[in-house]
PDB file of C-alpha atoms in Angstrom:
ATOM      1  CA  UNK A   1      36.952 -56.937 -11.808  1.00  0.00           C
ATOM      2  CA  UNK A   2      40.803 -56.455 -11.338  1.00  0.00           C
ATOM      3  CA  UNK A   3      41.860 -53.040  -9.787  1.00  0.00           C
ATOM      4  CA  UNK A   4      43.454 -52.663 -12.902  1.00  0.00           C
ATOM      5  CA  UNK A   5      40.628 -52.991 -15.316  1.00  0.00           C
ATOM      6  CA  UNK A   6      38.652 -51.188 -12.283  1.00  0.00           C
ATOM      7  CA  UNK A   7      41.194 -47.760 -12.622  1.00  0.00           C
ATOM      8  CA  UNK A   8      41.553 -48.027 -16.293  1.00  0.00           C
ATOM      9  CA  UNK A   9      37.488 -47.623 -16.824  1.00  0.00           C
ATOM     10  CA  UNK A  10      38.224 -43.829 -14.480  1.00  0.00           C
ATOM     11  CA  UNK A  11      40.753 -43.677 -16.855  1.00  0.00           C
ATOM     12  CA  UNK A  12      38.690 -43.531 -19.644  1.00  0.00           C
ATOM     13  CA  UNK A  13      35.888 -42.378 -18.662  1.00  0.00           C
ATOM     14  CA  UNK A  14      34.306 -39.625 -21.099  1.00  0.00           C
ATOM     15  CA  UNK A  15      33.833 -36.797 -18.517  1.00  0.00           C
ATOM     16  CA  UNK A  16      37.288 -37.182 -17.178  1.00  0.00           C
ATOM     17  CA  UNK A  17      38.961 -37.645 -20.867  1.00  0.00           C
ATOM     18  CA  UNK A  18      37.043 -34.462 -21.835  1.00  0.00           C
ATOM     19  CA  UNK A  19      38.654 -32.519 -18.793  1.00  0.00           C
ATOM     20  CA  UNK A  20      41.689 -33.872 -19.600  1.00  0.00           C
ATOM     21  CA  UNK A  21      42.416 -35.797 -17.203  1.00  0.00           C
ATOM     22  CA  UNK A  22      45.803 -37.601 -17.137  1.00  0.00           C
ATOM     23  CA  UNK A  23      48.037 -39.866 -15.165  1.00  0.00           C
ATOM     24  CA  UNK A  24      45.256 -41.358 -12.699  1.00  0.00           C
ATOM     25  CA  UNK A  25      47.128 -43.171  -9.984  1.00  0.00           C
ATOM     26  CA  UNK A  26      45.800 -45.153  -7.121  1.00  0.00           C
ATOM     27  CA  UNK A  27      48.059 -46.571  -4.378  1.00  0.00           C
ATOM     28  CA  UNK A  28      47.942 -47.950  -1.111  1.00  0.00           C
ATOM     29  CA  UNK A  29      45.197 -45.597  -0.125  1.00  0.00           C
ATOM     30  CA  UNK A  30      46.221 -42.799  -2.216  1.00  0.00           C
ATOM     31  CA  UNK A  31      45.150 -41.003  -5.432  1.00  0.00           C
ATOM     32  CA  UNK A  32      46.884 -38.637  -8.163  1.00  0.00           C
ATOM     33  CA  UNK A  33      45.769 -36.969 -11.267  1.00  0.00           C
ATOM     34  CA  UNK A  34      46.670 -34.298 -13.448  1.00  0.00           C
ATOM     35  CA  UNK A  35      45.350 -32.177 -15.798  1.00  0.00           C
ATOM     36  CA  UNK A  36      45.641 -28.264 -17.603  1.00  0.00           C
ATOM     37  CA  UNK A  37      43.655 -25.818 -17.019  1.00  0.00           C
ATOM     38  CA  UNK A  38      42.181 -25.048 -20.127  1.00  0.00           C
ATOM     39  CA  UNK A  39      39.342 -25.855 -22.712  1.00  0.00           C
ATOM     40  CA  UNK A  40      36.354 -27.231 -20.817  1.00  0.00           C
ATOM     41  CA  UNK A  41      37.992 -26.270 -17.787  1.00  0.00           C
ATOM     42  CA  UNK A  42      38.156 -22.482 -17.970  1.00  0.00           C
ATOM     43  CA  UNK A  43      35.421 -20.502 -16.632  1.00  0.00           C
ATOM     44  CA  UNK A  44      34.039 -17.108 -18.588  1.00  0.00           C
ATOM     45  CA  UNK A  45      37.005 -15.110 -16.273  1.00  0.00           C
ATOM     46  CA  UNK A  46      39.429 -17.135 -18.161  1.00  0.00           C
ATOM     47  CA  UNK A  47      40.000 -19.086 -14.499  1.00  0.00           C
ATOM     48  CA  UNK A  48      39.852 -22.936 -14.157  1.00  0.00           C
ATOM     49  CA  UNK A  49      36.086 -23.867 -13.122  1.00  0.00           C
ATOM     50  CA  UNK A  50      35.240 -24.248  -9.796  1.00  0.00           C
ATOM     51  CA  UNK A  51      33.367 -27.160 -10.718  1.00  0.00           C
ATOM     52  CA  UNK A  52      36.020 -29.137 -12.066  1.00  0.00           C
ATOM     53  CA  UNK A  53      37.895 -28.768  -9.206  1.00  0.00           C
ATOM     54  CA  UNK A  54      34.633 -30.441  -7.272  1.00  0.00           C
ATOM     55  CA  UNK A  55      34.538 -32.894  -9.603  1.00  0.00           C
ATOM     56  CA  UNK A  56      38.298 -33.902 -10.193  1.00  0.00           C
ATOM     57  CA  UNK A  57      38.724 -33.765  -6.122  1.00  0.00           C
ATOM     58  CA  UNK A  58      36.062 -36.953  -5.999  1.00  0.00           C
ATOM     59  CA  UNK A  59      37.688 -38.722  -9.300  1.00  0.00           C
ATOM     60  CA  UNK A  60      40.901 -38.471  -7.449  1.00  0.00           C
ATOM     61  CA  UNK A  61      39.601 -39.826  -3.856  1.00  0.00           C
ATOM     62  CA  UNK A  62      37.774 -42.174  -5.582  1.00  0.00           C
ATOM     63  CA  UNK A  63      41.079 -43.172  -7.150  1.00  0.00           C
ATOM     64  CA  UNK A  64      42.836 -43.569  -3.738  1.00  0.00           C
ATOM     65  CA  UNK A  65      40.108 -45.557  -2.273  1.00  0.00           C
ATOM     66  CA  UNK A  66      39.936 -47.933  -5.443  1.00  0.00           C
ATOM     67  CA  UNK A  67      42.947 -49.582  -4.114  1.00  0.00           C
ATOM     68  CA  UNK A  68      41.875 -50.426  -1.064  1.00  0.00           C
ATOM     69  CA  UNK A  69      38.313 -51.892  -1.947  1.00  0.00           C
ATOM     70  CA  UNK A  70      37.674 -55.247  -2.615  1.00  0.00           C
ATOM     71  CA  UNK A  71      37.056 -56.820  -5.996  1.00  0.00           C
ATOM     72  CA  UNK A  72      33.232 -57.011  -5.286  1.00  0.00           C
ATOM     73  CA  UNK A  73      33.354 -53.584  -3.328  1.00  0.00           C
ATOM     74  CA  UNK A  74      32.366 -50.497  -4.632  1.00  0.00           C
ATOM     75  CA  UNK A  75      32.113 -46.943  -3.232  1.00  0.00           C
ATOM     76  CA  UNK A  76      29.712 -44.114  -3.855  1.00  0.00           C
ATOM     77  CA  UNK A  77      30.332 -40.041  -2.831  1.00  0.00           C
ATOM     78  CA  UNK A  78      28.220 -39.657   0.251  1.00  0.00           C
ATOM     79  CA  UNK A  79      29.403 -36.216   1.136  1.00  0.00           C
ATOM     80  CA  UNK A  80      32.047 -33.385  -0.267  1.00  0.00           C
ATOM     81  CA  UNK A  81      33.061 -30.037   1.199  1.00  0.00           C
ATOM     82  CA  UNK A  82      35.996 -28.547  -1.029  1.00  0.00           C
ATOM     83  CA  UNK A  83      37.403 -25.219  -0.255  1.00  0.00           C
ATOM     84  CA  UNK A  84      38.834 -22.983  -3.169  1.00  0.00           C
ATOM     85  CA  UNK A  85      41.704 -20.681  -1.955  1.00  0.00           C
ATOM     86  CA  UNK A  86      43.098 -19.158  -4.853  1.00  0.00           C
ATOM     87  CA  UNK A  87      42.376 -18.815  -8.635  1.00  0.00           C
ATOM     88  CA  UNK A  88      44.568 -20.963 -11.129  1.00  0.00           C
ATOM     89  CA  UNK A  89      44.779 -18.864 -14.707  1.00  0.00           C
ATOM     90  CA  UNK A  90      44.178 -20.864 -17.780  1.00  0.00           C
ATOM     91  CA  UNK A  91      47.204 -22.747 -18.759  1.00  0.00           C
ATOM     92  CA  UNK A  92      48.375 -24.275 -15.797  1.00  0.00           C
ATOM     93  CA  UNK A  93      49.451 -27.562 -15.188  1.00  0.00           C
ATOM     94  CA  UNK A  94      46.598 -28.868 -11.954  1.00  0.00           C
ATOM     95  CA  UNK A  95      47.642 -31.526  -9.525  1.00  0.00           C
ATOM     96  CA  UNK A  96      45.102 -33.347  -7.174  1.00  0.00           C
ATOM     97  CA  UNK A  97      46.171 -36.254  -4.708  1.00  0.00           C
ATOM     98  CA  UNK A  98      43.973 -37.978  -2.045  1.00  0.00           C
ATOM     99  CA  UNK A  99      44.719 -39.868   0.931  1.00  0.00           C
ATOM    100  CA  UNK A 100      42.262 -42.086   2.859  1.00  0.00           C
ATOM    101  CA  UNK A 101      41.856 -40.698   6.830  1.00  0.00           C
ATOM    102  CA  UNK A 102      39.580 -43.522   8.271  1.00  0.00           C
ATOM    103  CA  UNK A 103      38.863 -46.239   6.557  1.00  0.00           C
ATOM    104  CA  UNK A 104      35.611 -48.906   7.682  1.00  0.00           C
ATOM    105  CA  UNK A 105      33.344 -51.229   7.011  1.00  0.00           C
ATOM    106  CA  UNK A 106      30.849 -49.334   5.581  1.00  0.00           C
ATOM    107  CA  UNK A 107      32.494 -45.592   5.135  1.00  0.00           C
ATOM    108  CA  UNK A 108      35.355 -44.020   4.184  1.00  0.00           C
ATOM    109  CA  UNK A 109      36.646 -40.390   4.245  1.00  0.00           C
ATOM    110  CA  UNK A 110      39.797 -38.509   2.432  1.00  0.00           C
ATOM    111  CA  UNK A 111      41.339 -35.457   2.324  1.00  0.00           C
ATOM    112  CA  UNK A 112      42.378 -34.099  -1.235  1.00  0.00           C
ATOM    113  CA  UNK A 113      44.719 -31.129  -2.183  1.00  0.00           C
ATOM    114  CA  UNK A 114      45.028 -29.434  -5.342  1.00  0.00           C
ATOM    115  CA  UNK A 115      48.203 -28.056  -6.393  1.00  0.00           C
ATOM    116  CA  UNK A 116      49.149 -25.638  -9.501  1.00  0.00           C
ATOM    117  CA  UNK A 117      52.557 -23.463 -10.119  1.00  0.00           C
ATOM    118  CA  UNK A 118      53.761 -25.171  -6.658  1.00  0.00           C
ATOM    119  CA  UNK A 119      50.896 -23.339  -4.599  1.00  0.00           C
ATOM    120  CA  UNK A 120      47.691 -25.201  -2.772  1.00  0.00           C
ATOM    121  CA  UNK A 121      44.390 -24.107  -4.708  1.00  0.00           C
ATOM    122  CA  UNK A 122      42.088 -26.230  -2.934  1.00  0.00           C
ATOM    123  CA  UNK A 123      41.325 -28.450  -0.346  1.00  0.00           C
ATOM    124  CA  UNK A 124      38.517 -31.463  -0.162  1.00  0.00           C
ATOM    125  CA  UNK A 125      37.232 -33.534   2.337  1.00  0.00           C
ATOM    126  CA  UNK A 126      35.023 -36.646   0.671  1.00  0.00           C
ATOM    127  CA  UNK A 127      33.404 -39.109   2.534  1.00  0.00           C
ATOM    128  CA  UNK A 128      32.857 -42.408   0.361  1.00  0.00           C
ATOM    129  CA  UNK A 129      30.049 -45.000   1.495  1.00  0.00           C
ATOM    130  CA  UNK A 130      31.029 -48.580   0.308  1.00  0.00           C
ATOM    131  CA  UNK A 131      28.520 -50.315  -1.265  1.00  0.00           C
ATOM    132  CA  UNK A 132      29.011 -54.086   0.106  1.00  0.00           C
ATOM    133  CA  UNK A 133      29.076 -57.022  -2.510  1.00  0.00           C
ATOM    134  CA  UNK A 134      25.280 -57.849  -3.418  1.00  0.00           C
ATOM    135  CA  UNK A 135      24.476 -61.664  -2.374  1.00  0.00           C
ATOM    136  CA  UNK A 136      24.355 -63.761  -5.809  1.00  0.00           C
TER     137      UNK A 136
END
């Protein structure tokens, strides 16, 4: 499958269309995506979700790694640690980008920030295990 077909199935990917995900990037090792807090992604304190944060910091490193995987490669989240540091109030426009810190054979790991109203909100570190092409 072409990275292109590859990014446009994240792309449209239910979950990540319900979150409202938008703009999913992926190059040379790195990720981007955006989205607003709101809807789905507000918590009862009227906050942006945890949660979506966990889950929108893998889409994106995901994302950056897709570019650097081979057509029969594919990748799988073997470990995340994300740190929230502040709150981001419904209505807010969310930014998440991942860059690949060691990439090998068989694992990968990324760091991922998440931006909103030009402050960091969160920090990620993902490790990916590639899943080698299966002998036909």
């Amino acid at each position: 499958m072409s990275l292109d077909a590859r990014l446009q199935s994240v792309i449209h990917h239910p979950l990540h269309q319900s979150l409202g995900v938008r703009d999913i990037q992926t190059e040379d090792g790195c990720g981007r995506l955006e989205f607003t807090a709101d809807g789905l992604t507000i918590n009862p304190a009227g906050m942006l979700h945890g949660g979506v944060i966990y889950t929108l910091a893998d889409v994106c490193a995901y994302a950056g790694l897709l570019s650097k995987l081979a057509p029969d490669q594919e990748a799988v989240t073997h470990d995340l640690h994300v740190s929230v540091l502040r709150p981001v109030p419904s209505g807010q426009t969310v930014t998440v980008q991942s860059e690949i810190r060691r990439l090998g054979r068989a694992i990968c790991f990324l760091d991922v920030s998440v931006e909103s109203g030009g402050k960091l909100v969160a920090t990620a570190r993902v490790t990916k295990s590639i899943i080698p092409p299966t002998p036909a």
